[in-house]
Amino acid sequence: MIKDYLMERKSWLVFFVFLELFILFVAYLDPTIPFSSALYIVFLTSILFAVFAIIRWKKETAFYQRLQTCHLALDPASSLQAASPFERIVERAMASQMDQWKQELTVCRTALEQERDELLTWIHEMKTPLTAMRLMIERVEEENTKSSLLYEWLRIHLLLDQQLHQRRLPHMENDLYIEHVELKPLLINEIKPLQPWCMQKGIGFDLQLNVRTVLSDAKWLSFIIRQIVTNAVKYSESCDIIVKSFLENGHIHLQIQDFGRGIDPKDLPRIFDKGFTSTAEHQNEAATGMGLYLAKKAAQPLLLDFHVESSPGRGTVFTIVFPQENDLIRMHGM
């Protein structure tokens, strides 16, 4: 702030130095003026000017120091405390600009909420024709056609489900209900809709659940598992997907292991990034890169941790680590 103040008052400083040199120059030219007296006057005025400059620096920069640390959400009229006429001009301009921003923010927020509600309504309305389509597909007798139609129906269903949960994520904490969740029924409910796809690819599931119950939110835990299981099926072929639950170091682990193509080591740190679709299938327009990103976002309020191990060509082991019950109860209550 001192450097900025000196640069702001540079012209004043230059003018003062010029006056001091001018006095010495006059005393040098005029023999009637003792040069030592002029030098003494310059010395005294320089000291007085330095003291004056320090006092003015403290007084004039106080407003701008408050301006630097002022939070944008605060009302400038109550936080900046302008003292000089120029400071009051700045304060009034900021207050006027802040009022305008608040009005624009309110309009944008209202429009965003309206758009979100309209999209949620549309997604829910889409479920009705999707259900009707599923019933119609079930009546198709030709198995290959039926299998292809069910696969495309499943893709639409999963994409709509992602959109629905993506819109709910910002308000997820208001939607949480922490309870003891049975893992086996939850996993079966997530695997069952994937059966036509799994049969088409020759994939089975092997459930090895040493721990049967976890403390979490059933709906959001289902969504997280859905993203992981869908990825496992998507990138596997003619193999079993092993799902294990076990207790280790006081934490429940849910492990989903596939034997598919695996993940390239250079892609592993980025799999939870928004929109990342892997470098191996970068041209795949069907991939959205949103599944694991949304799963990671949904896992944070539930205090879930993810560990991923993978080798190209040998598959992927995806582990969900649940928090200790006391930690989750302390944060959300029951």
Short mmCIF file of C-alpha atoms in Angstrom, two decimals:
data_model
loop_
_atom_site.label_atom_id
_atom_site.label_comp_id
_atom_site.label_asym_id
_atom_site.label_seq_id
_atom_site.Cartn_x
_atom_site.Cartn_y
_atom_site.Cartn_z
CA MET A 1 0.00 0.00 0.00
CA ILE A 2 2.96 2.40 0.69
CA LYS A 3 4.31 1.90 -2.81
CA ASP A 4 0.87 2.51 -4.31
CA TYR A 5 0.45 5.67 -2.23
CA LEU A 6 3.83 7.05 -3.33
CA MET A 7 3.00 6.33 -6.98
CA GLU A 8 -0.37 8.09 -6.54
CA ARG A 9 1.33 11.15 -5.01
CA LYS A 10 4.33 11.08 -7.33
CA SER A 11 3.54 14.47 -8.90
CA TRP A 12 3.23 16.08 -5.45
CA LEU A 13 6.58 14.62 -4.37
CA VAL A 14 8.28 15.78 -7.54
CA PHE A 15 6.83 19.27 -7.09
CA PHE A 16 8.03 19.43 -3.45
CA VAL A 17 11.56 18.33 -4.40
CA PHE A 18 11.52 20.93 -7.18
CA LEU A 19 10.58 23.69 -4.66
CA GLU A 20 13.33 22.65 -2.26
CA LEU A 21 15.92 22.67 -5.05
CA PHE A 22 14.55 25.99 -6.28
CA ILE A 23 15.07 27.57 -2.80
CA LEU A 24 18.66 26.29 -2.72
CA PHE A 25 19.22 27.57 -6.26
CA VAL A 26 17.95 31.08 -5.33
CA ALA A 27 20.10 31.14 -2.19
CA TYR A 28 23.10 30.12 -4.27
CA LEU A 29 22.52 32.93 -6.78
CA ASP A 30 21.55 35.68 -4.28
CA PRO A 31 24.51 36.64 -2.05
CA THR A 32 22.16 38.42 0.39
CA ILE A 33 20.58 35.08 1.38
CA PRO A 34 22.91 32.89 3.46
CA PHE A 35 23.15 29.49 1.79
CA SER A 36 23.48 27.73 5.16
CA SER A 37 20.18 29.29 6.32
CA ALA A 38 18.45 28.16 3.13
CA LEU A 39 19.89 24.69 3.63
CA TYR A 40 18.56 24.65 7.22
CA ILE A 41 15.09 25.73 6.02
CA VAL A 42 15.08 22.96 3.39
CA PHE A 43 16.08 20.42 6.05
CA LEU A 44 13.28 21.49 8.43
CA THR A 45 10.62 21.61 5.71
CA SER A 46 11.67 18.17 4.49
CA ILE A 47 11.19 16.73 7.99
CA LEU A 48 7.82 18.43 8.35
CA PHE A 49 6.77 17.21 4.91
CA ALA A 50 7.81 13.62 5.77
CA VAL A 51 5.75 13.71 8.99
CA PHE A 52 2.79 15.21 7.10
CA ALA A 53 3.08 12.57 4.35
CA ILE A 54 3.05 9.73 6.92
CA ILE A 55 -0.05 11.14 8.65
CA ARG A 56 -1.82 11.59 5.32
CA TRP A 57 -0.78 8.10 4.19
CA LYS A 58 -2.40 6.51 7.24
CA LYS A 59 -5.56 8.58 6.85
CA GLU A 60 -5.96 8.36 3.08
CA THR A 61 -5.19 4.65 2.70
CA ALA A 62 -7.48 3.45 5.51
CA PHE A 63 -10.51 3.56 3.19
CA TYR A 64 -8.76 1.68 0.41
CA GLN A 65 -7.38 -0.93 2.80
CA ARG A 66 -10.95 -1.60 3.95
CA LEU A 67 -11.95 -1.71 0.29
CA GLN A 68 -9.35 -4.41 -0.42
CA THR A 69 -10.56 -6.63 2.41
CA CYS A 70 -14.27 -5.85 1.98
CA HIS A 71 -16.39 -8.93 1.23
CA LEU A 72 -18.57 -8.49 -1.83
CA ALA A 73 -21.62 -9.74 0.04
CA LEU A 74 -21.37 -6.90 2.54
CA ASP A 75 -23.10 -3.58 2.10
CA PRO A 76 -20.39 -1.01 1.18
CA ALA A 77 -22.34 1.79 2.90
CA SER A 78 -21.95 0.03 6.26
CA SER A 79 -18.46 -1.43 5.87
CA LEU A 80 -16.26 1.12 4.09
CA GLN A 81 -16.94 4.18 6.28
CA ALA A 82 -15.95 6.86 3.79
CA ALA A 83 -14.54 10.06 5.32
CA SER A 84 -13.54 12.33 2.41
CA PRO A 85 -15.72 13.63 -0.45
CA PHE A 86 -13.90 11.47 -3.04
CA GLU A 87 -14.27 8.38 -0.83
CA ARG A 88 -18.00 9.05 -0.54
CA ILE A 89 -18.21 9.22 -4.35
CA VAL A 90 -16.55 5.78 -4.56
CA GLU A 91 -18.82 4.44 -1.82
CA ARG A 92 -22.00 5.65 -3.55
CA ALA A 93 -20.85 4.22 -6.89
CA MET A 94 -20.11 0.84 -5.28
CA ALA A 95 -23.45 0.81 -3.44
CA SER A 96 -25.28 1.58 -6.67
CA GLN A 97 -23.36 -1.13 -8.54
CA MET A 98 -23.99 -3.62 -5.72
CA ASP A 99 -27.73 -2.95 -5.82
CA GLN A 100 -27.74 -3.52 -9.57
CA TRP A 101 -25.79 -6.78 -9.18
CA LYS A 102 -28.18 -7.99 -6.49
CA GLN A 103 -31.15 -7.33 -8.76
CA GLU A 104 -29.49 -9.15 -11.66
CA LEU A 105 -28.50 -12.02 -9.37
CA THR A 106 -32.08 -12.38 -8.15
CA VAL A 107 -33.36 -12.48 -11.73
CA CYS A 108 -30.73 -15.04 -12.76
CA ARG A 109 -31.36 -17.18 -9.70
CA THR A 110 -35.12 -17.16 -10.33
CA ALA A 111 -34.59 -18.10 -13.99
CA LEU A 112 -32.16 -20.87 -13.01
CA GLU A 113 -34.56 -22.30 -10.43
CA GLN A 114 -37.38 -22.17 -12.96
CA GLU A 115 -35.26 -23.94 -15.58
CA ARG A 116 -34.25 -26.58 -13.03
CA ASP A 117 -37.88 -27.20 -12.02
CA GLU A 118 -38.96 -27.41 -15.66
CA LEU A 119 -36.21 -29.92 -16.44
CA LEU A 120 -37.08 -32.05 -13.40
CA THR A 121 -40.73 -32.00 -14.47
CA TRP A 122 -39.74 -33.03 -18.01
CA ILE A 123 -37.58 -35.88 -16.71
CA HIS A 124 -40.43 -37.18 -14.55
CA GLU A 125 -42.85 -36.89 -17.48
CA MET A 126 -40.44 -38.88 -19.66
CA LYS A 127 -40.65 -41.81 -17.26
CA THR A 128 -44.25 -42.50 -18.29
CA PRO A 129 -43.53 -43.12 -22.02
CA LEU A 130 -40.35 -44.98 -21.03
CA THR A 131 -42.39 -47.35 -18.87
CA ALA A 132 -44.85 -47.84 -21.72
CA MET A 133 -41.95 -48.51 -24.12
CA ARG A 134 -40.56 -51.15 -21.76
CA LEU A 135 -43.89 -52.96 -21.68
CA MET A 136 -44.10 -52.82 -25.48
CA ILE A 137 -40.54 -54.13 -25.84
CA GLU A 138 -41.34 -57.05 -23.52
CA ARG A 139 -43.98 -58.15 -26.03
CA VAL A 140 -41.45 -58.37 -28.89
CA GLU A 141 -40.97 -62.05 -29.74
CA GLU A 142 -37.78 -61.89 -31.82
CA GLU A 143 -34.99 -62.15 -29.20
CA ASN A 144 -32.23 -60.29 -31.04
CA THR A 145 -34.53 -57.34 -31.76
CA LYS A 146 -35.84 -57.42 -28.21
CA SER A 147 -32.33 -57.44 -26.76
CA SER A 148 -31.23 -54.50 -28.94
CA LEU A 149 -34.33 -52.49 -28.04
CA LEU A 150 -33.86 -53.18 -24.32
CA TYR A 151 -30.25 -52.04 -24.53
CA GLU A 152 -31.22 -48.73 -26.17
CA TRP A 153 -34.07 -48.31 -23.66
CA LEU A 154 -31.59 -48.84 -20.83
CA ARG A 155 -29.24 -46.19 -22.23
CA ILE A 156 -32.06 -43.63 -22.29
CA HIS A 157 -33.15 -44.63 -18.79
CA LEU A 158 -29.62 -44.24 -17.36
CA LEU A 159 -29.04 -40.89 -19.08
CA LEU A 160 -32.31 -39.52 -17.70
CA ASP A 161 -31.39 -40.86 -14.27
CA GLN A 162 -28.03 -39.05 -14.43
CA GLN A 163 -29.73 -35.80 -15.39
CA LEU A 164 -32.25 -36.16 -12.57
CA HIS A 165 -29.57 -36.69 -9.92
CA GLN A 166 -27.32 -34.01 -11.39
CA ARG A 167 -30.10 -31.44 -10.89
CA ARG A 168 -30.70 -32.66 -7.35
CA LEU A 169 -27.03 -32.64 -6.31
CA PRO A 170 -26.85 -28.93 -5.26
CA HIS A 171 -29.66 -29.59 -2.77
CA MET A 172 -28.57 -33.11 -1.87
CA GLU A 173 -28.01 -32.44 1.84
CA ASN A 174 -31.67 -31.47 2.20
CA ASP A 175 -32.65 -34.83 0.71
CA LEU A 176 -30.52 -37.14 2.89
CA TYR A 177 -32.04 -39.76 5.16
CA ILE A 178 -29.37 -41.73 6.99
CA GLU A 179 -30.44 -45.24 7.93
CA HIS A 180 -29.20 -48.82 8.04
CA VAL A 181 -29.29 -50.08 4.44
CA GLU A 182 -29.34 -53.75 3.43
CA LEU A 183 -26.68 -54.20 0.74
CA LYS A 184 -28.02 -57.34 -0.96
CA PRO A 185 -31.49 -56.02 -1.92
CA LEU A 186 -29.95 -52.72 -2.97
CA LEU A 187 -27.39 -54.44 -5.23
CA ILE A 188 -30.02 -56.76 -6.73
CA ASN A 189 -32.24 -53.76 -7.53
CA GLU A 190 -29.35 -52.15 -9.40
CA ILE A 191 -28.26 -55.30 -11.22
CA LYS A 192 -31.74 -56.43 -12.30
CA PRO A 193 -32.37 -53.65 -14.88
CA LEU A 194 -28.98 -54.47 -16.44
CA GLN A 195 -29.86 -58.15 -17.05
CA PRO A 196 -30.64 -57.85 -20.82
CA TRP A 197 -27.38 -55.97 -21.36
CA CYS A 198 -25.44 -58.48 -19.23
CA MET A 199 -26.97 -61.45 -21.07
CA GLN A 200 -26.06 -59.85 -24.38
CA LYS A 201 -22.42 -59.48 -23.24
CA GLY A 202 -22.18 -62.76 -21.31
CA ILE A 203 -21.65 -61.09 -17.95
CA GLY A 204 -22.68 -62.48 -14.56
CA PHE A 205 -22.48 -61.19 -10.98
CA ASP A 206 -20.94 -62.92 -7.98
CA LEU A 207 -22.06 -61.40 -4.65
CA GLN A 208 -19.77 -62.11 -1.67
CA LEU A 209 -21.23 -60.01 1.12
CA ASN A 210 -19.53 -60.59 4.47
CA VAL A 211 -21.07 -57.35 5.73
CA ARG A 212 -24.80 -57.15 5.07
CA THR A 213 -25.72 -53.70 6.34
CA VAL A 214 -24.23 -50.21 6.03
CA LEU A 215 -25.23 -46.83 7.45
CA SER A 216 -25.96 -44.47 4.57
CA ASP A 217 -28.69 -42.90 2.43
CA ALA A 218 -30.31 -45.67 0.37
CA LYS A 219 -31.33 -43.54 -2.61
CA TRP A 220 -27.99 -41.79 -3.12
CA LEU A 221 -25.98 -44.92 -2.36
CA SER A 222 -27.99 -46.71 -5.05
CA PHE A 223 -27.16 -43.94 -7.50
CA ILE A 224 -23.41 -44.16 -6.71
CA ILE A 225 -23.35 -47.96 -7.07
CA ARG A 226 -25.39 -47.69 -10.29
CA GLN A 227 -22.68 -45.55 -11.92
CA ILE A 228 -19.90 -47.95 -10.90
CA VAL A 229 -21.76 -51.14 -11.87
CA THR A 230 -22.84 -49.62 -15.21
CA ASN A 231 -19.22 -48.77 -16.00
CA ALA A 232 -18.12 -52.28 -15.03
CA VAL A 233 -20.68 -53.84 -17.39
CA LYS A 234 -19.93 -51.33 -20.15
CA TYR A 235 -16.22 -52.13 -20.28
CA SER A 236 -16.40 -55.91 -19.66
CA GLU A 237 -17.11 -58.88 -21.90
CA SER A 238 -17.83 -62.57 -21.13
CA CYS A 239 -16.80 -62.52 -17.46
CA ASP A 240 -18.18 -62.27 -13.95
CA ILE A 241 -18.25 -59.06 -11.94
CA ILE A 242 -17.41 -59.76 -8.29
CA VAL A 243 -19.03 -57.64 -5.61
CA LYS A 244 -17.59 -58.02 -2.10
CA SER A 245 -18.26 -56.36 1.24
CA PHE A 246 -15.91 -56.72 4.20
CA LEU A 247 -14.70 -54.93 7.31
CA GLU A 248 -11.15 -53.56 7.35
CA ASN A 249 -9.51 -51.12 9.80
CA GLY A 250 -12.89 -50.31 11.34
CA HIS A 251 -14.41 -49.30 7.98
CA ILE A 252 -16.83 -51.22 5.78
CA HIS A 253 -15.55 -51.72 2.23
CA LEU A 254 -17.74 -52.44 -0.78
CA GLN A 255 -15.57 -53.71 -3.63
CA ILE A 256 -16.72 -54.05 -7.25
CA GLN A 257 -14.23 -55.93 -9.43
CA ASP A 258 -14.52 -56.45 -13.17
CA PHE A 259 -12.18 -58.20 -15.60
CA GLY A 260 -12.69 -55.91 -18.56
CA ARG A 261 -10.34 -53.71 -20.51
CA GLY A 262 -9.10 -51.76 -17.47
CA ILE A 263 -7.99 -48.15 -17.26
CA ASP A 264 -4.83 -46.69 -18.72
CA PRO A 265 -2.46 -45.50 -15.91
CA LYS A 266 -2.37 -41.98 -17.38
CA ASP A 267 -6.19 -41.82 -17.26
CA LEU A 268 -6.56 -43.09 -13.67
CA PRO A 269 -6.06 -39.71 -11.90
CA ARG A 270 -8.69 -38.10 -14.17
CA ILE A 271 -11.57 -40.60 -14.10
CA PHE A 272 -13.57 -38.44 -11.66
CA ASP A 273 -13.11 -35.24 -13.69
CA LYS A 274 -16.24 -33.76 -15.21
CA GLY A 275 -16.67 -34.79 -18.85
CA PHE A 276 -13.57 -37.02 -18.96
CA THR A 277 -14.19 -39.97 -21.31
CA SER A 278 -10.72 -41.62 -21.38
CA THR A 279 -8.06 -41.27 -24.04
CA ALA A 280 -8.60 -44.83 -25.28
CA GLU A 281 -12.12 -44.08 -26.58
CA HIS A 282 -11.85 -40.33 -27.07
CA GLN A 283 -13.94 -40.50 -30.25
CA ASN A 284 -16.79 -42.36 -28.54
CA GLU A 285 -19.65 -39.85 -28.75
CA ALA A 286 -21.94 -42.05 -26.64
CA ALA A 287 -19.79 -41.53 -23.55
CA THR A 288 -20.73 -38.51 -21.43
CA GLY A 289 -17.96 -38.61 -18.84
CA MET A 290 -20.50 -37.70 -16.13
CA GLY A 291 -21.15 -40.97 -14.28
CA LEU A 292 -18.10 -41.16 -12.01
CA TYR A 293 -18.01 -37.37 -11.65
CA LEU A 294 -21.57 -37.36 -10.27
CA ALA A 295 -20.82 -40.40 -8.11
CA LYS A 296 -17.85 -38.58 -6.55
CA LYS A 297 -19.93 -35.46 -5.92
CA ALA A 298 -22.72 -37.50 -4.33
CA ALA A 299 -20.22 -39.40 -2.17
CA GLN A 300 -18.91 -36.28 -0.40
CA PRO A 301 -21.93 -35.55 1.85
CA LEU A 302 -22.09 -39.28 2.67
CA LEU A 303 -18.39 -39.23 3.71
CA LEU A 304 -17.65 -42.05 1.26
CA ASP A 305 -14.13 -42.55 -0.02
CA PHE A 306 -13.15 -44.18 -3.32
CA HIS A 307 -10.11 -46.32 -4.14
CA VAL A 308 -9.52 -47.48 -7.72
CA GLU A 309 -6.96 -50.02 -8.90
CA SER A 310 -6.71 -50.99 -12.55
CA SER A 311 -4.45 -52.64 -15.09
CA PRO A 312 -5.03 -52.38 -18.85
CA GLY A 313 -6.47 -55.64 -20.13
CA ARG A 314 -6.89 -57.12 -16.64
CA GLY A 315 -9.83 -55.17 -15.23
CA THR A 316 -10.61 -52.68 -12.51
CA VAL A 317 -11.20 -52.91 -8.77
CA PHE A 318 -13.41 -50.12 -7.48
CA THR A 319 -13.68 -49.86 -3.69
CA ILE A 320 -16.16 -47.73 -1.74
CA VAL A 321 -14.98 -47.09 1.82
CA PHE A 322 -17.78 -46.22 4.24
CA PRO A 323 -17.17 -43.90 7.20
CA GLN A 324 -17.40 -45.11 10.76
CA GLU A 325 -20.93 -44.82 12.07
CA ASN A 326 -20.02 -42.24 14.72
CA ASP A 327 -18.55 -39.91 12.08
CA LEU A 328 -21.68 -40.05 9.92
CA ILE A 329 -24.04 -39.67 12.89
CA ARG A 330 -22.01 -36.73 14.21
CA MET A 331 -22.28 -34.96 10.85
CA HIS A 332 -25.88 -35.71 9.84
CA GLY A 333 -27.60 -37.19 12.86
CA MET A 334 -30.23 -39.94 12.63
#
